Coordinates of C-alpha atoms in Angstrom, one line a residue:
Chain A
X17 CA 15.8 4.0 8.3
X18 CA 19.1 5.2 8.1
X19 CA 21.4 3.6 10.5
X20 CA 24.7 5.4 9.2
X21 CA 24.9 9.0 8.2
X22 CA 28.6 9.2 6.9
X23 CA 28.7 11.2 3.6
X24 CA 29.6 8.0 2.2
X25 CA 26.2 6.6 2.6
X26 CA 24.1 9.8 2.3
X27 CA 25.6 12.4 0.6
X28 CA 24.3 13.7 -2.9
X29 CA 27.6 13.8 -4.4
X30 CA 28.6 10.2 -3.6
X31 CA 25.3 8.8 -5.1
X32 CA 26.8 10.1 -8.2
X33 CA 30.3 9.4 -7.4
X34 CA 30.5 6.0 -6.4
X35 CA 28.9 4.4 -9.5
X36 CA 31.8 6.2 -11.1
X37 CA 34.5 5.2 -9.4
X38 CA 33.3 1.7 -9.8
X39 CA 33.0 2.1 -13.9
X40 CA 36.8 3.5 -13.8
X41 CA 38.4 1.0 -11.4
X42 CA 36.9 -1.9 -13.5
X43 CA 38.2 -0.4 -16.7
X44 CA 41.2 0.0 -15.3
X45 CA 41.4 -3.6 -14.3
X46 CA 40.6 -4.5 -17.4
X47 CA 43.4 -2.4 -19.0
X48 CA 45.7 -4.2 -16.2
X49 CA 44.6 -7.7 -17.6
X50 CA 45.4 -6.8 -21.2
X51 CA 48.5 -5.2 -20.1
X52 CA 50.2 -7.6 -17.8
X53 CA 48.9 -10.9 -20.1
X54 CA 49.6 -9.4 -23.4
X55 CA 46.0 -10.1 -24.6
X56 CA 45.5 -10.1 -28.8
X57 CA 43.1 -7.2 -29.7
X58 CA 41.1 -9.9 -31.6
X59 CA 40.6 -11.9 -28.5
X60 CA 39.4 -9.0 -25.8
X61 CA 40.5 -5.5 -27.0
X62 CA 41.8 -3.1 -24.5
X63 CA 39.2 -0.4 -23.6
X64 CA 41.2 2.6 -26.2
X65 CA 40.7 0.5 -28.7
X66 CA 37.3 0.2 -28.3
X67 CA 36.9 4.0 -27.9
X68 CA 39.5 4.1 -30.9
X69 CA 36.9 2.5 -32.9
X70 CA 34.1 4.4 -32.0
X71 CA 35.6 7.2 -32.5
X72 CA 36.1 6.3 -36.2
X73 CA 31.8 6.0 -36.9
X74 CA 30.3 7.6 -34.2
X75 CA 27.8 9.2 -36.7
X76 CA 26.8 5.1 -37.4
X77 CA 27.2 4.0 -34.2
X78 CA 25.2 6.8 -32.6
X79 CA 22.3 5.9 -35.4
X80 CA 22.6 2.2 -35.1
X81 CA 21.7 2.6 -30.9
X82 CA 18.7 5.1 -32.2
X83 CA 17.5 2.4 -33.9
X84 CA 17.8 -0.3 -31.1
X85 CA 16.3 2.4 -28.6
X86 CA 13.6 2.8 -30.9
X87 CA 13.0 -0.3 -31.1
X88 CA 13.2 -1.6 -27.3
X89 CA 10.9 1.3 -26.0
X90 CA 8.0 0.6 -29.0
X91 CA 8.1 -2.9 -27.0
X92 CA 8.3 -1.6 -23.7
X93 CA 5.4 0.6 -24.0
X94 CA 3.4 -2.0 -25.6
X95 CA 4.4 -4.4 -23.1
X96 CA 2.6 -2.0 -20.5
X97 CA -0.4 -1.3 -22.8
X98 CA -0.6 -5.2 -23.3
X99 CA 0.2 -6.0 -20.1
X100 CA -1.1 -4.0 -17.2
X101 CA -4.9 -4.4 -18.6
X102 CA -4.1 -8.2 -18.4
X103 CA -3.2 -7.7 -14.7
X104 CA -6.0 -6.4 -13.7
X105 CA -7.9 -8.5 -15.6
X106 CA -6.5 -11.5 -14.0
X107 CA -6.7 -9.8 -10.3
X108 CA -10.4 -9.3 -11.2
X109 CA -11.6 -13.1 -12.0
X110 CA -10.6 -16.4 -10.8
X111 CA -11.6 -17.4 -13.7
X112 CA -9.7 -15.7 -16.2
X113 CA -6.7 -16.3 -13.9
X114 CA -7.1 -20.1 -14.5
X115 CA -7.7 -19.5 -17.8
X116 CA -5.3 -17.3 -18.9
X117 CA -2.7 -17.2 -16.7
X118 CA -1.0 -21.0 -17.8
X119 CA -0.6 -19.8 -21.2
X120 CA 1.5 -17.2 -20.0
X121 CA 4.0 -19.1 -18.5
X122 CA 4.0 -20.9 -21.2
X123 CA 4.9 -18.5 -23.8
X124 CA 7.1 -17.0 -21.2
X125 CA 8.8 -20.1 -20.8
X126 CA 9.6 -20.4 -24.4
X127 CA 12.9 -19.2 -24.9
X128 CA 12.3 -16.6 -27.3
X129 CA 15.7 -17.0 -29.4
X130 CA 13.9 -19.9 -30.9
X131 CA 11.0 -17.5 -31.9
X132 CA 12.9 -15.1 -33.5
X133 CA 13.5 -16.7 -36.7
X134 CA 9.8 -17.6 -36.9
X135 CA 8.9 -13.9 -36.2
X136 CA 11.4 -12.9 -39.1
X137 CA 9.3 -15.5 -41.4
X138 CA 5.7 -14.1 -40.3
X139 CA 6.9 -9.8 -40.2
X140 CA 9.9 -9.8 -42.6
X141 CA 13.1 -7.9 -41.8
X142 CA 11.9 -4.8 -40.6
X143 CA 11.8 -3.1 -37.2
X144 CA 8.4 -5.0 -36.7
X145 CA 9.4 -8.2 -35.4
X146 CA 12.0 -6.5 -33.2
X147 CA 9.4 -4.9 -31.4
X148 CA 7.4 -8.2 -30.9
X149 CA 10.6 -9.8 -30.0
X150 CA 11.2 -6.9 -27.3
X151 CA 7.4 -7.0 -26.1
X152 CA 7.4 -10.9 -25.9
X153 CA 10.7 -10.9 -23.6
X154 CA 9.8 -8.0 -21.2
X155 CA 6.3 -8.0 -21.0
X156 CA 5.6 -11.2 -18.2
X157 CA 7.6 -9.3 -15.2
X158 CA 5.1 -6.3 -16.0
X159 CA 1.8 -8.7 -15.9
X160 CA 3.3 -10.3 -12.4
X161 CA 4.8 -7.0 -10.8
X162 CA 1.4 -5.5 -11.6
X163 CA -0.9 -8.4 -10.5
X164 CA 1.1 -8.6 -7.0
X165 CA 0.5 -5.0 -6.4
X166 CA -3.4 -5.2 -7.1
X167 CA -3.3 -8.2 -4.5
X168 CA -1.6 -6.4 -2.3
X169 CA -3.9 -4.0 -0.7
X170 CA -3.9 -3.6 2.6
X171 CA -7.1 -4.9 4.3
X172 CA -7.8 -2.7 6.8
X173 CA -7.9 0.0 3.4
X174 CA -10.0 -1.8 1.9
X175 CA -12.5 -2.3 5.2
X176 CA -11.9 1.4 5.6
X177 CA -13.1 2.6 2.0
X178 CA -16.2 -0.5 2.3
X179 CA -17.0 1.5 5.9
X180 CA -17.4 4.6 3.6
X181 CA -19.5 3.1 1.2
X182 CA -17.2 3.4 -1.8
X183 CA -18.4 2.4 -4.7
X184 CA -15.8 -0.3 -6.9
X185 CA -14.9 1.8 -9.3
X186 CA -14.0 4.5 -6.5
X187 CA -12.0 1.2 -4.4
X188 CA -10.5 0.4 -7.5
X189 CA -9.0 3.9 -8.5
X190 CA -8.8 5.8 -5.2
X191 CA -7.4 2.8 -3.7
X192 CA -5.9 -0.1 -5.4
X193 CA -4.2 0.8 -8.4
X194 CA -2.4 3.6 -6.5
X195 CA -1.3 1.1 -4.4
X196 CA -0.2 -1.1 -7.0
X197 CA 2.3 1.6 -8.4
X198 CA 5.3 1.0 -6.3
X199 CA 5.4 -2.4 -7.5
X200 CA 4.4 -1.9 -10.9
X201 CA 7.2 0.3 -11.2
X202 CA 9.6 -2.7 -9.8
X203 CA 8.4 -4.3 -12.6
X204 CA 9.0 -2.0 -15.3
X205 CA 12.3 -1.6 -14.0
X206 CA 13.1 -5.2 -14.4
X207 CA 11.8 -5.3 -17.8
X208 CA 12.9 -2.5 -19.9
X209 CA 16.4 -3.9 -19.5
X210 CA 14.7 -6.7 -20.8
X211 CA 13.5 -5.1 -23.8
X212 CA 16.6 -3.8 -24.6
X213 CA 17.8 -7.5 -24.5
X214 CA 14.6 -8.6 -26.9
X215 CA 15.2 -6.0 -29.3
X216 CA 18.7 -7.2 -29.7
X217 CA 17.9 -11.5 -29.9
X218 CA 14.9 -9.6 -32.9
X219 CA 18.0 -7.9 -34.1
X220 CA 20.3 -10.8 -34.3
X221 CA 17.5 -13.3 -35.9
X222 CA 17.9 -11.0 -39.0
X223 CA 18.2 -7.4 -40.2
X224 CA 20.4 -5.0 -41.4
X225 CA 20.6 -2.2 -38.4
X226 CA 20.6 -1.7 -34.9
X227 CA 23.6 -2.5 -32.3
X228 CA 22.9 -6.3 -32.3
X229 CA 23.1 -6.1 -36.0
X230 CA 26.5 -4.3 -35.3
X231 CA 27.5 -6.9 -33.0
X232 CA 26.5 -10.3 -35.0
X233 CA 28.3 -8.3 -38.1
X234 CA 31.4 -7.6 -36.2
X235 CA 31.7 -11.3 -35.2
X236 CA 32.1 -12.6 -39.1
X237 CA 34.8 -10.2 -39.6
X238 CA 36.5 -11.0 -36.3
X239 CA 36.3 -6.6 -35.4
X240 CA 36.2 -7.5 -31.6
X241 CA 36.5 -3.7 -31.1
X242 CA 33.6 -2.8 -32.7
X243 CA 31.3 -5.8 -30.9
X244 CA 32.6 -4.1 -27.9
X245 CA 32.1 -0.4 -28.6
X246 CA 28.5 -1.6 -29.9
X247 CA 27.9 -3.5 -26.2
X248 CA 29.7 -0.5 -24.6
X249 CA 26.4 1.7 -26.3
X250 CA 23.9 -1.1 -25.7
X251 CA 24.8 -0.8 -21.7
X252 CA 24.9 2.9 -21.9
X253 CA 21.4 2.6 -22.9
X254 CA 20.3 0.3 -20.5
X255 CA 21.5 2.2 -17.8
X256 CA 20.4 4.8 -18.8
X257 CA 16.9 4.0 -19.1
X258 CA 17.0 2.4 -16.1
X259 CA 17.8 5.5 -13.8
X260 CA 15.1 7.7 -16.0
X261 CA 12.6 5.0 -15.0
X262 CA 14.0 5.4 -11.1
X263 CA 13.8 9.5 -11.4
X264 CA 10.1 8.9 -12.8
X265 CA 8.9 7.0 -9.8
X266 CA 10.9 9.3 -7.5
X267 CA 8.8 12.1 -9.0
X268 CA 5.5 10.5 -8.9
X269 CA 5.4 8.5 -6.2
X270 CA 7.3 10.4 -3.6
X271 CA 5.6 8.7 -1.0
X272 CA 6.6 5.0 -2.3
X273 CA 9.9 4.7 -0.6
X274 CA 9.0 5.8 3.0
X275 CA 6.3 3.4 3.4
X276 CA 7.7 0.3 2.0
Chain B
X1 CA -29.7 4.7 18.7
X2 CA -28.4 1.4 18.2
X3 CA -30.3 -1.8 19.0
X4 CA -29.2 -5.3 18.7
X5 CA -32.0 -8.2 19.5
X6 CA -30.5 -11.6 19.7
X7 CA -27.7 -11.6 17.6
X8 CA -25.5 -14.4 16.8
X9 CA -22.1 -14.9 14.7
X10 CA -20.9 -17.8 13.1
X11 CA -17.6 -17.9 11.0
X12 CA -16.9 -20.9 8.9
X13 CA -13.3 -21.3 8.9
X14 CA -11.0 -24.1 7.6
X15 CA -10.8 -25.9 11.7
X16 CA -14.8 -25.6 11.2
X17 CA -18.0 -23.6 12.5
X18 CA -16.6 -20.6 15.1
X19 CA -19.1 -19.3 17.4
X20 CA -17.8 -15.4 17.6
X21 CA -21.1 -14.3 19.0
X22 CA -24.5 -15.4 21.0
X23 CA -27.5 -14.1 21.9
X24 CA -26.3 -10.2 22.0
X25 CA -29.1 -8.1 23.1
X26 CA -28.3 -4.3 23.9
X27 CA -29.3 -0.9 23.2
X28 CA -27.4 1.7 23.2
X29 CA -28.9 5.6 24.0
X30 CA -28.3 8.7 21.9
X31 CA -25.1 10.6 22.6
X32 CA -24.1 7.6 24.7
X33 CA -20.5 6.5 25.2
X34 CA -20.3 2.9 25.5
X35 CA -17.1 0.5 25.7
X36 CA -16.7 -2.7 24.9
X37 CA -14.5 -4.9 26.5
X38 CA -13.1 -8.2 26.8
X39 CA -10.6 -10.8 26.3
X40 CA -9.1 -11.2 22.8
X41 CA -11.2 -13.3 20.7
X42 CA -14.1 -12.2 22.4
X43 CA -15.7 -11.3 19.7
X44 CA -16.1 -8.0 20.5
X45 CA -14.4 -6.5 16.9
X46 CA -17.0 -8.8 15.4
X47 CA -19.6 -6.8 16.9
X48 CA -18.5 -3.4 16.0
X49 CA -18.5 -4.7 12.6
X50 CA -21.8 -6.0 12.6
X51 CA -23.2 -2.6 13.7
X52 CA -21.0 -1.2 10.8
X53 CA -22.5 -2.9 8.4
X54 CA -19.4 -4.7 7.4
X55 CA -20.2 -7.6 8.2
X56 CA -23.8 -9.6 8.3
X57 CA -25.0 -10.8 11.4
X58 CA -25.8 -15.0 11.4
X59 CA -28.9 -14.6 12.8
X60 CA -30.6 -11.8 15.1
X61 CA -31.2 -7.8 14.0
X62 CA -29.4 -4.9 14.1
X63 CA -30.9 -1.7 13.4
X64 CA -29.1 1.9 13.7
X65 CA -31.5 5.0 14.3
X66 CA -34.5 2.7 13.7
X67 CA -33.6 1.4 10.2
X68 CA -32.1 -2.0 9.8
X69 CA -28.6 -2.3 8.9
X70 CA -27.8 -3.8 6.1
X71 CA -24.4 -2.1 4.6
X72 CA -22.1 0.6 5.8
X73 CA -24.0 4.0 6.4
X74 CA -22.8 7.6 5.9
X75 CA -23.9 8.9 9.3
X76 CA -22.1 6.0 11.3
X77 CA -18.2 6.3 11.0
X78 CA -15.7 3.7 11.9
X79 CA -11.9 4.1 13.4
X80 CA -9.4 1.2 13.0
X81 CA -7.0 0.0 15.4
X82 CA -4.3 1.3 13.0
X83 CA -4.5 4.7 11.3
X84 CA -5.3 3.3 8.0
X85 CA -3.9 6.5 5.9
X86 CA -3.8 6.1 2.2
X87 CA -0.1 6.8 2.2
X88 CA 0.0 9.5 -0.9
X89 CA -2.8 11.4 0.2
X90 CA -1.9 14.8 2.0
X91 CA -2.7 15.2 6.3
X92 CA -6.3 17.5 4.1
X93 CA -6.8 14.6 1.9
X94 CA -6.8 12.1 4.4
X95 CA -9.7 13.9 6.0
X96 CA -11.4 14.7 3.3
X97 CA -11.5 11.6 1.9
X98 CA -15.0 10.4 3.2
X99 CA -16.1 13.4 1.3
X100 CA -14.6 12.9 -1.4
X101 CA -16.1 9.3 -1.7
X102 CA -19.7 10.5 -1.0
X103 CA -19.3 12.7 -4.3
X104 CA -21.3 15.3 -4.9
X105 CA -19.1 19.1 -4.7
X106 CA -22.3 20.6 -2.5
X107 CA -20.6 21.7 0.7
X108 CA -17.1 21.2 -0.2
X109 CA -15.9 24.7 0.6
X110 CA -17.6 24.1 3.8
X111 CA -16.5 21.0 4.7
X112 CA -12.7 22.2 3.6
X113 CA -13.2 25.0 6.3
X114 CA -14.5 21.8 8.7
X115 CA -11.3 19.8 8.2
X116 CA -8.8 22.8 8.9
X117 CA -10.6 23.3 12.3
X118 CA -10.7 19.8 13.3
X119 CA -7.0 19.9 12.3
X120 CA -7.1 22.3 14.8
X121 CA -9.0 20.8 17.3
X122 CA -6.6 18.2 17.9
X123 CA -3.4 20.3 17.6
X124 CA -2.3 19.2 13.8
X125 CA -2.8 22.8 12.5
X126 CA 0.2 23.5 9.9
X127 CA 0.3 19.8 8.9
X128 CA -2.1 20.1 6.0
X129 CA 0.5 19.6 3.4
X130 CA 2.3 16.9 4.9
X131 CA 2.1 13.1 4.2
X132 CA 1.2 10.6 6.7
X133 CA 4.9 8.9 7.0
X134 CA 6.4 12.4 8.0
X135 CA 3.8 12.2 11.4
X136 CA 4.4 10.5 14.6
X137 CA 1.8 7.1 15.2
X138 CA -0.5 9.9 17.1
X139 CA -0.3 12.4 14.7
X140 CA -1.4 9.5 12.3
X141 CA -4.3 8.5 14.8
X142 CA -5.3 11.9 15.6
X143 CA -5.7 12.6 11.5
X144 CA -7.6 9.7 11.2
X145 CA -9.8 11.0 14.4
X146 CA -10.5 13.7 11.8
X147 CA -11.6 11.5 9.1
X148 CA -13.9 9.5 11.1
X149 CA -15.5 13.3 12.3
X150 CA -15.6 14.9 9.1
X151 CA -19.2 13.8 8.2
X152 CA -20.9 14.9 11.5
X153 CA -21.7 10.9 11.8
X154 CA -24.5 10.1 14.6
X155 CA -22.6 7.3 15.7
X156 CA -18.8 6.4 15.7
X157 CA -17.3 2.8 16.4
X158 CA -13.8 2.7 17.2
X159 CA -12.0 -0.5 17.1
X160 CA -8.8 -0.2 19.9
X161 CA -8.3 3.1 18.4
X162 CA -5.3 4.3 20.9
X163 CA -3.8 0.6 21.7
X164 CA -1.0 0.7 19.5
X165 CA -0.3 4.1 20.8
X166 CA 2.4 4.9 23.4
X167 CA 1.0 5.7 26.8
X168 CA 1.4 9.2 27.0
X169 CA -0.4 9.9 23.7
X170 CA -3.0 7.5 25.1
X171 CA -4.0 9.2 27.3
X172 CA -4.0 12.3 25.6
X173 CA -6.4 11.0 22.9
X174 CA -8.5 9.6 25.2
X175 CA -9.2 13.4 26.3
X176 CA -9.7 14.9 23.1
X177 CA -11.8 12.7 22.8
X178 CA -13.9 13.2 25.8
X179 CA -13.8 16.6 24.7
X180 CA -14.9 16.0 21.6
X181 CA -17.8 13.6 22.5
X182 CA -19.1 16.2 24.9
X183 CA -18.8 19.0 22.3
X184 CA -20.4 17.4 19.5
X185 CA -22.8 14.8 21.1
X186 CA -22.2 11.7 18.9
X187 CA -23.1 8.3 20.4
X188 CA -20.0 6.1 20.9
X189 CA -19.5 2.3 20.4
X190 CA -15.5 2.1 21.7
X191 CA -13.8 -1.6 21.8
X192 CA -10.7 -1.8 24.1
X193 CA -9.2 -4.6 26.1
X194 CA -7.8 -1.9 28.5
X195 CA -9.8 -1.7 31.7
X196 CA -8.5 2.0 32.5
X197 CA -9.6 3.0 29.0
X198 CA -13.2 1.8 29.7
X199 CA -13.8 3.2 33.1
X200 CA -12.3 6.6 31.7
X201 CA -14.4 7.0 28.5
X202 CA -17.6 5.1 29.3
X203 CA -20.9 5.9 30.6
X204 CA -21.9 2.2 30.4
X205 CA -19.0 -0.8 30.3
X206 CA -20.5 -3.6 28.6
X207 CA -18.4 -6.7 29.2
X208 CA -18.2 -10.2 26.8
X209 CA -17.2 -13.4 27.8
X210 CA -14.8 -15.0 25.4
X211 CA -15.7 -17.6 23.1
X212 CA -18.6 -17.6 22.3
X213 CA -18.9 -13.9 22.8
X214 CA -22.2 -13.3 25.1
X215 CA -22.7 -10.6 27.8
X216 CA -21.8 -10.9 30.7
X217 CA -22.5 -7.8 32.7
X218 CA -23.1 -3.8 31.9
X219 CA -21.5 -2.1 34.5
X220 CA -23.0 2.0 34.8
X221 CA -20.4 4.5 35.2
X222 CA -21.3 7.1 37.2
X223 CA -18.5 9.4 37.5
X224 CA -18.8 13.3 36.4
X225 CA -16.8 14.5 33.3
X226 CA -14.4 15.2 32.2
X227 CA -12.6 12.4 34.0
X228 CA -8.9 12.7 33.2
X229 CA -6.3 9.9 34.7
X230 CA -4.4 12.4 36.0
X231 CA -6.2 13.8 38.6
X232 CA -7.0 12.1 42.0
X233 CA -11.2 12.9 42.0
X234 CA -13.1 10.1 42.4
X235 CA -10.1 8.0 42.7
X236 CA -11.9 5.1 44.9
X237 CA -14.7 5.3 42.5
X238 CA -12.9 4.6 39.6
X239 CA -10.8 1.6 42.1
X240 CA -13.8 0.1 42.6
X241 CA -15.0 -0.3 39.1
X242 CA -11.7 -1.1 38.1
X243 CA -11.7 -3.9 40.4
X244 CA -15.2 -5.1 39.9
X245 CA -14.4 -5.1 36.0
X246 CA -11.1 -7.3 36.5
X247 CA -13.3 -9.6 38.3
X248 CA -15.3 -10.3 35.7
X249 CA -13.1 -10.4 33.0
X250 CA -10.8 -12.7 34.8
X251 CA -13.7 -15.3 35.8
X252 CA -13.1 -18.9 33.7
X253 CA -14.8 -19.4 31.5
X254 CA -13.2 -20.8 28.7
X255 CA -9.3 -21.0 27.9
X256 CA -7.9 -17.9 27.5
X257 CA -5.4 -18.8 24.9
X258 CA -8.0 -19.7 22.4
X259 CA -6.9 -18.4 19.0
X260 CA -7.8 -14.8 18.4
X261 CA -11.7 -14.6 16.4
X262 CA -12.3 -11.0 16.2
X263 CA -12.0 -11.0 12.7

């Protein structure tokens, strides 16, 4: 329900606008910090220096945050292919949910920094472990997000489609997994900002590309500038996924944000 | 049409045994519109849902056009208290979902053509396309009035349909679906706890007494249709019954503020 209707709040344009004018006020603060304190570039770099250094291997850069996106959405997507059938395998049986469902806490609970160097030792350098690492951080919030939504059909649905005789597979697909979706996607949205994170702890266990490579690099040569130009990308990307996820569900589930 | 021979509910709930129902014996004629009425926790959902075949009765027999019930039927249709719209389904898709779920793409064209005109019948033509949230709590209750028709069932139970509906629109309903009754000779099990509802739409009131639910009296209604609130015909009529109902419902019998059991 909307309760105000100045443009502020409604309009297209500010949607787009405001999120702006927040990013350029803060760097502008941040500019006013460096300025007014005299900060040393080594110690927190003004925001044209990090642009400066961008600017001087973009063509690297650009190829080092390929790599990380690569790498975060191979986990992401096998995150959902791990963890959505583990959902509704859990919903299904009380059983499995006993059985199965301490274990991941457990590994969720583990915090996965301490993993990463054992993933390095069992997959090597390559982009394989990088994945794992971004499957193992992002895929629990999908598992929960989805499990919630299966629980949460209506029961008065669920009486209706039993009064038409429905069949379970018809309950099941006509019914609760498109119910589900809304907070599925709530979980997806949580997590592939966490699988940009997991690609970048894989990235910083060991390897020789991708922005958290860039980062841990930039911290033995003291290049504060290029840590923050690298972080600068790894946000972009982040974002960036995030809002295509948010456009996704807007497309498909027009229906979602009305009736919850 | 619908026979119940000494039929009994028992829930077993956390606080222990509930009796919901006792010794229900009725019978209810073809094409007949019967309401059911009674305090909350009267049990009188219970019952609708035993004739459903939602829910198994404890002990006694229910049988719907001769045959026993023992699971939901595709000739008997039920309406909820709430429209219960699969939210990204189309107004069309909505009402053809009982179709839909039968399977089978025999008749589809034809029961296409049957949805738009009972679309039409209760004044929702040119809302095909649109999604439940974009209607009004009517509009919503009047599409799933469609649903429930869509099959040509022989009998429809309807569970409060029009109580969370605003008074106007009530009473609105309530002749549509008069109409509708009269038009396409279904037999009608309707649950209310609205006295006015039950002398409007029934031709027999049967009343429950409240925990455990048992009759207590079926009051004939003998007033010509279509009765509308509106109008002043038969007004004494309809004063009396009125009264006589509230009589009965009011008698003690047990306390009133027992937790609700319909479920």
């Amino acid at each position: 329900m909307k309760t105000r209707s100045s443009w502020l709040t409604t309009s297209r344009t500010s949607a787009i606008l405001l999120p702006v004018v927040g990013v350029i006020a803060t760097i502008a603060l941040w500019w006013l910090v460096i300025v007014l304190f005299d900060i040393k570039q080594f110690l927190l770099p003004s925001p044209y220096d990090v642009l400066q250094r961008f600017l001087e291997q973009p063509g690297y850069l650009l190829q080092q945050t390929w790599v990380s996106l690569v790498e975060s959405l191979a986990g992401f997507g096998l995150a959902i292919v791990i963890g959505i059938p583990i959902a509704l395998v859990i919903v299904r049986s009380a059983i499995l949910e006993r059985l199965v469902y301490p274990l991941l806490l457990a590994v969720n609970a583990i915090p996965k920094i301490a993993i990463a160097p054992l993933l390095v030792v069992w997959m090597g350098f390559g982009q394989l472990p990088k994945i794992m690492m971004a499957l193992l951080v992002c895929f629990f919030p999908i598992v929960i997000s989805t499990a919630q939504g299966m629980k949460s059909t209506p029961a008065e649905l669920v009486e209706l489609l039993r009064s038409l005789k429905a069949s379970r597979t018809q309950e099941f697909f006509k019914l609760r997994l498109t119910y589900a979706l809304p907070q599925i996607f709530t979980g997806l949205k949580v997590a592939i900002s966490l699988a940009v994170i997991g690609s970048v702890i894989g990235e910083f266990a060991g390897s020789t590309e991708g922005l958290g490579y860039v980062i841990w690099n930039s911290g033995a040569s003291a290049d504060t500038p290029l840590a923050f130009a690298a972080i600068g990308l790894l946000s972009i990307m982040s974002i960036v996924l995030f809002y295509g996820l948010v456009l996704l569900e807007h497309l498909l589930l027009p229906w979602a944000e009305e009736t919850r | 049409m619908i026979e119940l021979g000494g039929v009994g509910q028992v829930f077993e709930g956390r606080g222990g045994r509930v009796q919901a129902l006792d010794d229900i014996d009725l019978h209810v004629r073809e094409n007949e519109f019967v309401t059911l009425i009674g305090r909350s926790g009267c049990g009188k959902s219970t019952l609708l849902r035993l004739i459903a075949g939602l829910l198994p009765p404890t002990y006694g027999a229910v049988t719907v056009a001769g045959e026993p019930v023992t699971g939901p039927r595709r000739d008997v249709s039920f309406m909820f208290q709430r429209p219960a719209l699969l939210p990204w389904r189309s107004v069309l898709s909505n009402v053809m979902l009982p179709v839909e779920i039968s399977g089978g793409d025999s008749g589809r064209k034809e029961y296409r053509d049957r949805a738009h005109e009972l679309l039409e019948l209760v004044g929702l033509s040119g809302f095909e396309r649109r999604l439940p949230h974009e209607l009004s709590g009517g509009m919503q209750q009047r599409v799933s009035l469609c649903r429930s028709l869509i099959r040509r069932p022989q009998v429809m139970l309807m569970d409060e349909p029009f109580s969370a509906l605003d008074a106007l629109t009530r009473t609105e309903m309530s002749d549509e679906l008069q109409r509708i009754q009269m038009e396409l000779a279904t037999t009608i099990v309707f649950v209310t706890h609205s006295i006015e509802e039950a002398v409007l739409l029934a031709d027999r009131v049967v009343v429950l007494t409240p925990r455990p639910g048992r009759l207590r009296e079926i009051v004939e209604i003998d007033i010509p249709r279509p009765r509308s609130l509106g109008t002043n015909a038969h007004l004494t009529e309809v004063a009396e019954i009125s009264g006589r109902l509230h009589g009965l419902l009011a008698e003690k019998t047990h306390p009133a503020d027992a937790p609700e059991a319909n479920r």
